[in-house]
PDB file of C-alpha atoms in Angstrom:
ATOM      1  CA  MET A   1       0.000   0.000   0.000  1.00  0.00           C
ATOM      2  CA  GLY A   2       3.041   2.281  -0.078  1.00  0.00           C
ATOM      3  CA  VAL A   3       5.246   4.098   2.392  1.00  0.00           C
ATOM      4  CA  GLY A   4       3.833   5.741   5.499  1.00  0.00           C
ATOM      5  CA  GLY A   5       3.352   5.408   9.205  1.00  0.00           C
ATOM      6  CA  TYR A   6       0.827   5.836  11.995  1.00  0.00           C
ATOM      7  CA  ALA A   7      -2.105   4.420  10.022  1.00  0.00           C
ATOM      8  CA  ARG A   8      -5.566   5.043  11.518  1.00  0.00           C
ATOM      9  CA  ILE A   9      -8.908   3.817  10.176  1.00  0.00           C
ATOM     10  CA  SER A  10     -11.730   6.356  10.305  1.00  0.00           C
ATOM     11  CA  PRO A  11     -14.604   5.574  12.694  1.00  0.00           C
ATOM     12  CA  ASP A  12     -16.975   5.122   9.737  1.00  0.00           C
ATOM     13  CA  MET A  13     -14.504   2.594   8.263  1.00  0.00           C
ATOM     14  CA  THR A  14     -14.238   4.403   4.911  1.00  0.00           C
ATOM     15  CA  ARG A  15     -10.707   5.837   4.896  1.00  0.00           C
ATOM     16  CA  ILE A  16      -7.246   5.411   6.384  1.00  0.00           C
ATOM     17  CA  SER A  17      -5.080   8.303   7.513  1.00  0.00           C
ATOM     18  CA  PHE A  18      -1.287   8.104   7.705  1.00  0.00           C
ATOM     19  CA  HIS A  19       1.750  10.333   7.603  1.00  0.00           C
ATOM     20  CA  VAL A  20       4.760  10.293   5.311  1.00  0.00           C
ATOM     21  CA  ARG A  21       8.130  11.559   6.467  1.00  0.00           C
ATOM     22  CA  ALA A  22      10.647  13.527   4.446  1.00  0.00           C
ATOM     23  CA  GLY A  23      13.334  11.483   2.717  1.00  0.00           C
ATOM     24  CA  ASN A  24      11.071   8.459   2.213  1.00  0.00           C
ATOM     25  CA  PRO A  25      12.311   5.938  -0.401  1.00  0.00           C
ATOM     26  CA  ASP A  26       9.401   6.585  -2.789  1.00  0.00           C
ATOM     27  CA  GLY A  27       9.996  10.333  -2.912  1.00  0.00           C
ATOM     28  CA  ILE A  28       6.423  11.092  -1.794  1.00  0.00           C
ATOM     29  CA  GLN A  29       5.681  14.578  -0.513  1.00  0.00           C
ATOM     30  CA  PRO A  30       5.788  14.433   3.298  1.00  0.00           C
ATOM     31  CA  GLY A  31       2.770  15.243   5.415  1.00  0.00           C
ATOM     32  CA  ILE A  32      -0.611  13.807   6.380  1.00  0.00           C
ATOM     33  CA  TRP A  33      -2.434  11.711   3.800  1.00  0.00           C
ATOM     34  CA  THR A  34      -5.663   9.727   3.563  1.00  0.00           C
ATOM     35  CA  MET A  35      -6.732   6.902   1.248  1.00  0.00           C
ATOM     36  CA  ARG A  36      -9.405   4.268   0.824  1.00  0.00           C
ATOM     37  CA  ASP A  37      -8.835   0.934   2.544  1.00  0.00           C
ATOM     38  CA  ASP A  38      -7.691  -0.607  -0.754  1.00  0.00           C
ATOM     39  CA  GLY A  39      -4.953   2.027  -1.165  1.00  0.00           C
ATOM     40  CA  THR A  40      -6.704   4.053  -3.853  1.00  0.00           C
ATOM     41  CA  ASP A  41      -7.841   7.688  -3.882  1.00  0.00           C
ATOM     42  CA  ARG A  42      -4.776   8.968  -2.047  1.00  0.00           C
ATOM     43  CA  LYS A  43      -5.049  12.575  -0.932  1.00  0.00           C
ATOM     44  CA  ARG A  44      -2.475  14.738   0.829  1.00  0.00           C
ATOM     45  CA  LEU A  45      -4.075  17.035   3.395  1.00  0.00           C
ATOM     46  CA  CYS A  46      -1.298  19.116   4.971  1.00  0.00           C
ATOM     47  CA  ASP A  47       2.021  19.149   6.813  1.00  0.00           C
ATOM     48  CA  GLY A  48       2.065  17.398  10.201  1.00  0.00           C
ATOM     49  CA  THR A  49       2.297  14.023  11.901  1.00  0.00           C
ATOM     50  CA  ARG A  50       0.329  11.583  14.092  1.00  0.00           C
ATOM     51  CA  ALA A  51      -3.132  12.378  12.797  1.00  0.00           C
ATOM     52  CA  ARG A  52      -6.191  10.902  14.489  1.00  0.00           C
ATOM     53  CA  TRP A  53      -9.801  10.984  13.390  1.00  0.00           C
ATOM     54  CA  MET A  54     -12.492  12.918  15.176  1.00  0.00           C
ATOM     55  CA  PRO A  55     -15.432  10.688  16.246  1.00  0.00           C
ATOM     56  CA  ASP A  56     -17.628  11.873  13.359  1.00  0.00           C
ATOM     57  CA  SER A  57     -14.996  10.958  10.709  1.00  0.00           C
ATOM     58  CA  LYS A  58     -15.375  14.430   9.192  1.00  0.00           C
ATOM     59  CA  SER A  59     -12.050  15.849  10.403  1.00  0.00           C
ATOM     60  CA  LEU A  60      -8.664  14.890  11.837  1.00  0.00           C
ATOM     61  CA  PHE A  61      -6.455  16.417  14.490  1.00  0.00           C
ATOM     62  CA  PHE A  62      -2.682  16.129  14.382  1.00  0.00           C
ATOM     63  CA  VAL A  63       0.646  17.326  15.752  1.00  0.00           C
ATOM     64  CA  SER A  64       1.650  20.538  13.997  1.00  0.00           C
ATOM     65  CA  PRO A  65       4.935  20.730  12.058  1.00  0.00           C
ATOM     66  CA  SER A  66       6.372  22.882  14.850  1.00  0.00           C
ATOM     67  CA  GLY A  67       5.794  20.029  17.316  1.00  0.00           C
ATOM     68  CA  ASP A  68       4.305  22.259  20.009  1.00  0.00           C
ATOM     69  CA  ALA A  69       0.603  22.295  19.126  1.00  0.00           C
ATOM     70  CA  PHE A  70      -2.325  20.315  17.766  1.00  0.00           C
ATOM     71  CA  GLU A  71      -4.213  21.392  14.685  1.00  0.00           C
ATOM     72  CA  ILE A  72      -7.420  20.159  13.067  1.00  0.00           C
ATOM     73  CA  ILE A  73      -8.399  19.859   9.418  1.00  0.00           C
ATOM     74  CA  ASN A  74     -11.461  18.688   7.524  1.00  0.00           C
ATOM     75  CA  ALA A  75     -11.155  15.279   5.911  1.00  0.00           C
ATOM     76  CA  ASP A  76     -11.347  16.907   2.480  1.00  0.00           C
ATOM     77  CA  GLY A  77      -8.301  19.066   3.264  1.00  0.00           C
ATOM     78  CA  THR A  78     -10.151  22.319   3.952  1.00  0.00           C
ATOM     79  CA  ASN A  79     -10.426  24.560   7.022  1.00  0.00           C
ATOM     80  CA  GLN A  80      -7.102  23.817   8.707  1.00  0.00           C
ATOM     81  CA  ARG A  81      -6.934  25.591  12.082  1.00  0.00           C
ATOM     82  CA  LEU A  82      -5.309  25.531  15.496  1.00  0.00           C
ATOM     83  CA  LEU A  83      -6.921  23.188  18.025  1.00  0.00           C
ATOM     84  CA  LEU A  84      -4.676  23.428  21.079  1.00  0.00           C
ATOM     85  CA  ARG A  85      -1.438  25.127  22.070  1.00  0.00           C
ATOM     86  CA  ARG A  86      -0.312  25.675  25.657  1.00  0.00           C
ATOM     87  CA  THR A  87       2.728  27.853  26.209  1.00  0.00           C
ATOM     88  CA  GLU A  88       3.807  26.024  29.360  1.00  0.00           C
ATOM     89  CA  TYR A  89       4.807  22.973  27.268  1.00  0.00           C
ATOM     90  CA  GLN A  90       7.687  22.980  24.794  1.00  0.00           C
ATOM     91  CA  GLY A  91       6.539  19.932  22.869  1.00  0.00           C
ATOM     92  CA  VAL A  92       3.557  17.627  22.454  1.00  0.00           C
ATOM     93  CA  ALA A  93       3.769  13.894  21.931  1.00  0.00           C
ATOM     94  CA  GLY A  94       0.249  12.807  21.110  1.00  0.00           C
ATOM     95  CA  ALA A  95      -3.388  13.198  21.998  1.00  0.00           C
ATOM     96  CA  ALA A  96      -6.729  11.411  22.008  1.00  0.00           C
ATOM     97  CA  ILE A  97     -10.297  12.649  21.778  1.00  0.00           C
ATOM     98  CA  SER A  98     -12.961  11.419  24.188  1.00  0.00           C
ATOM     99  CA  PRO A  99     -15.605   9.204  22.547  1.00  0.00           C
ATOM    100  CA  ASP A 100     -18.213  11.953  22.881  1.00  0.00           C
ATOM    101  CA  GLY A 101     -15.869  14.408  21.156  1.00  0.00           C
ATOM    102  CA  LYS A 102     -16.000  16.893  24.039  1.00  0.00           C
ATOM    103  CA  HIS A 103     -12.512  16.540  25.592  1.00  0.00           C
ATOM    104  CA  ILE A 104      -8.966  16.059  24.411  1.00  0.00           C
ATOM    105  CA  CYS A 105      -6.263  14.381  26.492  1.00  0.00           C
ATOM    106  CA  CYS A 106      -2.666  15.219  25.683  1.00  0.00           C
ATOM    107  CA  ILE A 107       0.819  14.075  26.549  1.00  0.00           C
ATOM    108  CA  ALA A 108       3.166  17.049  26.604  1.00  0.00           C
ATOM    109  CA  TYR A 109       6.739  17.695  27.682  1.00  0.00           C
ATOM    110  CA  PRO A 110       7.406  20.875  29.661  1.00  0.00           C
ATOM    111  CA  GLN A 111      11.187  20.764  29.131  1.00  0.00           C
ATOM    112  CA  SER A 112      12.560  17.474  27.817  1.00  0.00           C
ATOM    113  CA  ALA A 113      11.298  14.355  26.053  1.00  0.00           C
ATOM    114  CA  TYR A 114       9.782  11.647  28.264  1.00  0.00           C
ATOM    115  CA  ASP A 115       9.624  13.993  31.285  1.00  0.00           C
ATOM    116  CA  GLY A 116       6.018  14.828  30.760  1.00  0.00           C
ATOM    117  CA  VAL A 117       2.439  15.222  31.816  1.00  0.00           C
ATOM    118  CA  LEU A 118      -0.871  13.684  30.774  1.00  0.00           C
ATOM    119  CA  TYR A 119      -3.758  16.138  31.012  1.00  0.00           C
ATOM    120  CA  ARG A 120      -7.249  16.738  29.626  1.00  0.00           C
ATOM    121  CA  VAL A 121      -9.140  19.871  28.628  1.00  0.00           C
ATOM    122  CA  PRO A 122     -12.531  20.546  27.004  1.00  0.00           C
ATOM    123  CA  ILE A 123     -12.322  21.015  23.246  1.00  0.00           C
ATOM    124  CA  ASP A 124     -14.638  24.016  23.336  1.00  0.00           C
ATOM    125  CA  ASP A 125     -12.395  25.738  25.909  1.00  0.00           C
ATOM    126  CA  PRO A 126      -8.797  24.557  25.335  1.00  0.00           C
ATOM    127  CA  ALA A 127      -7.419  27.475  27.358  1.00  0.00           C
ATOM    128  CA  ALA A 128      -9.180  26.205  30.489  1.00  0.00           C
ATOM    129  CA  GLU A 129      -7.158  24.996  33.465  1.00  0.00           C
ATOM    130  CA  PRO A 130      -6.061  21.466  32.498  1.00  0.00           C
ATOM    131  CA  LYS A 131      -7.008  18.429  34.557  1.00  0.00           C
ATOM    132  CA  ILE A 132      -3.682  16.721  35.299  1.00  0.00           C
ATOM    133  CA  LEU A 133      -4.015  12.939  35.194  1.00  0.00           C
ATOM    134  CA  HIS A 134      -0.350  11.954  35.580  1.00  0.00           C
ATOM    135  CA  ARG A 135       3.147  13.410  35.778  1.00  0.00           C
ATOM    136  CA  GLY A 136       6.327  11.431  35.240  1.00  0.00           C
ATOM    137  CA  ARG A 137       8.404   9.696  32.616  1.00  0.00           C
ATOM    138  CA  LEU A 138       5.996   8.776  29.890  1.00  0.00           C
ATOM    139  CA  GLY A 139       5.883   8.205  26.174  1.00  0.00           C
ATOM    140  CA  TRP A 140       3.420   9.299  23.510  1.00  0.00           C
ATOM    141  CA  ASP A 141      -0.010   8.668  22.058  1.00  0.00           C
ATOM    142  CA  PRO A 142      -2.582   8.137  24.790  1.00  0.00           C
ATOM    143  CA  ALA A 143      -5.534   5.928  23.821  1.00  0.00           C
ATOM    144  CA  TRP A 144      -8.983   6.812  25.203  1.00  0.00           C
ATOM    145  CA  SER A 145     -11.243   3.787  25.687  1.00  0.00           C
ATOM    146  CA  PRO A 146     -14.435   3.716  23.595  1.00  0.00           C
ATOM    147  CA  ASP A 147     -16.520   3.585  26.783  1.00  0.00           C
ATOM    148  CA  GLY A 148     -14.834   6.808  27.920  1.00  0.00           C
ATOM    149  CA  LYS A 149     -13.625   5.431  31.262  1.00  0.00           C
ATOM    150  CA  GLN A 150      -9.866   4.882  30.839  1.00  0.00           C
ATOM    151  CA  ILE A 151      -6.865   6.293  29.031  1.00  0.00           C
ATOM    152  CA  LEU A 152      -3.990   3.964  28.133  1.00  0.00           C
ATOM    153  CA  PHE A 153      -0.408   5.098  27.680  1.00  0.00           C
ATOM    154  CA  TRP A 154       3.084   3.892  28.507  1.00  0.00           C
ATOM    155  CA  VAL A 155       5.563   4.932  31.166  1.00  0.00           C
ATOM    156  CA  ILE A 156       9.273   4.398  31.746  1.00  0.00           C
ATOM    157  CA  ASP A 157      10.296   2.865  35.080  1.00  0.00           C
ATOM    158  CA  GLU A 158      13.572   3.070  37.040  1.00  0.00           C
ATOM    159  CA  ALA A 159      15.062   0.181  35.021  1.00  0.00           C
ATOM    160  CA  GLU A 160      14.222   1.937  31.725  1.00  0.00           C
ATOM    161  CA  ASN A 161      11.432  -0.547  30.957  1.00  0.00           C
ATOM    162  CA  ARG A 162       8.438   0.713  29.019  1.00  0.00           C
ATOM    163  CA  HIS A 163       5.161  -0.596  30.407  1.00  0.00           C
ATOM    164  CA  LEU A 164       1.493   0.061  29.790  1.00  0.00           C
ATOM    165  CA  VAL A 165      -0.654   1.788  32.388  1.00  0.00           C
ATOM    166  CA  ALA A 166      -4.271   2.932  32.554  1.00  0.00           C
ATOM    167  CA  ALA A 167      -5.434   6.239  33.972  1.00  0.00           C
ATOM    168  CA  ASP A 168      -8.960   6.924  35.145  1.00  0.00           C
ATOM    169  CA  ALA A 169     -10.291   9.427  32.603  1.00  0.00           C
ATOM    170  CA  GLU A 170     -11.812  11.492  35.411  1.00  0.00           C
ATOM    171  CA  GLY A 171      -8.615  11.460  37.485  1.00  0.00           C
ATOM    172  CA  LYS A 172     -10.400  10.007  40.504  1.00  0.00           C
ATOM    173  CA  GLU A 173      -8.606   6.654  40.721  1.00  0.00           C
ATOM    174  CA  PRO A 174      -4.867   5.893  41.040  1.00  0.00           C
ATOM    175  CA  LEU A 175      -2.832   4.909  38.012  1.00  0.00           C
ATOM    176  CA  LYS A 176      -3.064   1.189  37.265  1.00  0.00           C
ATOM    177  CA  LYS A 177      -0.306  -0.891  35.658  1.00  0.00           C
ATOM    178  CA  LEU A 178      -1.584  -3.543  33.293  1.00  0.00           C
ATOM    179  CA  ALA A 179      -0.906  -7.148  34.310  1.00  0.00           C
ATOM    180  CA  ASN A 180       1.631  -9.635  32.933  1.00  0.00           C
ATOM    181  CA  GLN A 181       4.378  -7.191  32.009  1.00  0.00           C
ATOM    182  CA  GLU A 182       7.003  -8.356  34.502  1.00  0.00           C
ATOM    183  CA  SER A 183       8.953 -10.356  31.895  1.00  0.00           C
ATOM    184  CA  THR A 184       8.981  -7.605  29.290  1.00  0.00           C
ATOM    185  CA  ARG A 185      11.130  -4.550  28.737  1.00  0.00           C
ATOM    186  CA  LEU A 186       8.927  -2.951  26.130  1.00  0.00           C
ATOM    187  CA  SER A 187       5.154  -2.643  25.839  1.00  0.00           C
ATOM    188  CA  THR A 188       3.992   0.494  24.039  1.00  0.00           C
ATOM    189  CA  ASP A 189       1.503   2.052  21.601  1.00  0.00           C
ATOM    190  CA  PRO A 190      -1.791   0.537  22.805  1.00  0.00           C
ATOM    191  CA  GLU A 191      -5.091   0.749  20.953  1.00  0.00           C
ATOM    192  CA  TRP A 192      -8.536  -0.360  22.154  1.00  0.00           C
ATOM    193  CA  SER A 193     -10.983  -2.770  20.602  1.00  0.00           C
ATOM    194  CA  PRO A 194     -14.357  -1.125  19.887  1.00  0.00           C
ATOM    195  CA  ASP A 195     -15.970  -2.824  22.911  1.00  0.00           C
ATOM    196  CA  SER A 196     -13.254  -1.550  25.343  1.00  0.00           C
ATOM    197  CA  ARG A 197     -12.561  -5.151  26.441  1.00  0.00           C
ATOM    198  CA  ARG A 198      -9.256  -5.780  24.644  1.00  0.00           C
ATOM    199  CA  ILE A 199      -6.180  -3.892  23.517  1.00  0.00           C
ATOM    200  CA  ILE A 200      -3.534  -4.359  20.868  1.00  0.00           C
ATOM    201  CA  PHE A 201      -0.019  -3.084  21.506  1.00  0.00           C
ATOM    202  CA  VAL A 202       3.643  -3.363  20.568  1.00  0.00           C
ATOM    203  CA  SER A 203       5.680  -5.614  22.856  1.00  0.00           C
ATOM    204  CA  ASP A 204       8.819  -7.742  23.127  1.00  0.00           C
ATOM    205  CA  ARG A 205       6.937 -10.477  24.996  1.00  0.00           C
ATOM    206  CA  PRO A 206       7.316 -13.992  23.550  1.00  0.00           C
ATOM    207  CA  PRO A 207       4.338 -15.358  21.562  1.00  0.00           C
ATOM    208  CA  ALA A 208       1.752 -17.271  23.578  1.00  0.00           C
ATOM    209  CA  GLY A 209       2.695 -20.940  24.004  1.00  0.00           C
ATOM    210  CA  ASN A 210       6.452 -20.354  23.580  1.00  0.00           C
TER     211      ASN A 210
END
């Protein structure tokens, strides 16, 4: 289907978004692209990375080329505009939209990579005081559960292991480490199944039965 990364299927299952980086082997113009699920009807939308679909499949939000803000653009490539920028953070590492489309949770780095904060703010008032859900050494791309209750992301422990944890989306419960990660050094990039009962993620764990 061609070069690209960070593929995401739209909620209505009609298109796939992805980004292409500069210097790719096919010489494709870098930026955010979409296509049909068979690889046809490719369309470049704009500069940026790590695009995710809004719940209505009509627009996408993404990390701006500057790396310090999130922007939003219509799925047809029109009406690109700023979604969220907070001056207290030097860089952003990923975000997720709540299933009802009313809040955005972000991982941002105040000073240096991996020394960050997970927070949430209402989309209609992004300048509001953020609700801090976690501070510490953490990675990128939080994943909000379809039932709206939890947010998955990965953290780095004292031994430099990367493990998955779940935060209560309301910030009322303590952080919870997912089970069965003691024998792994790397578990990252989780995504939820539509029923919020399973996740898929990258890991160095051995295959089941081995």
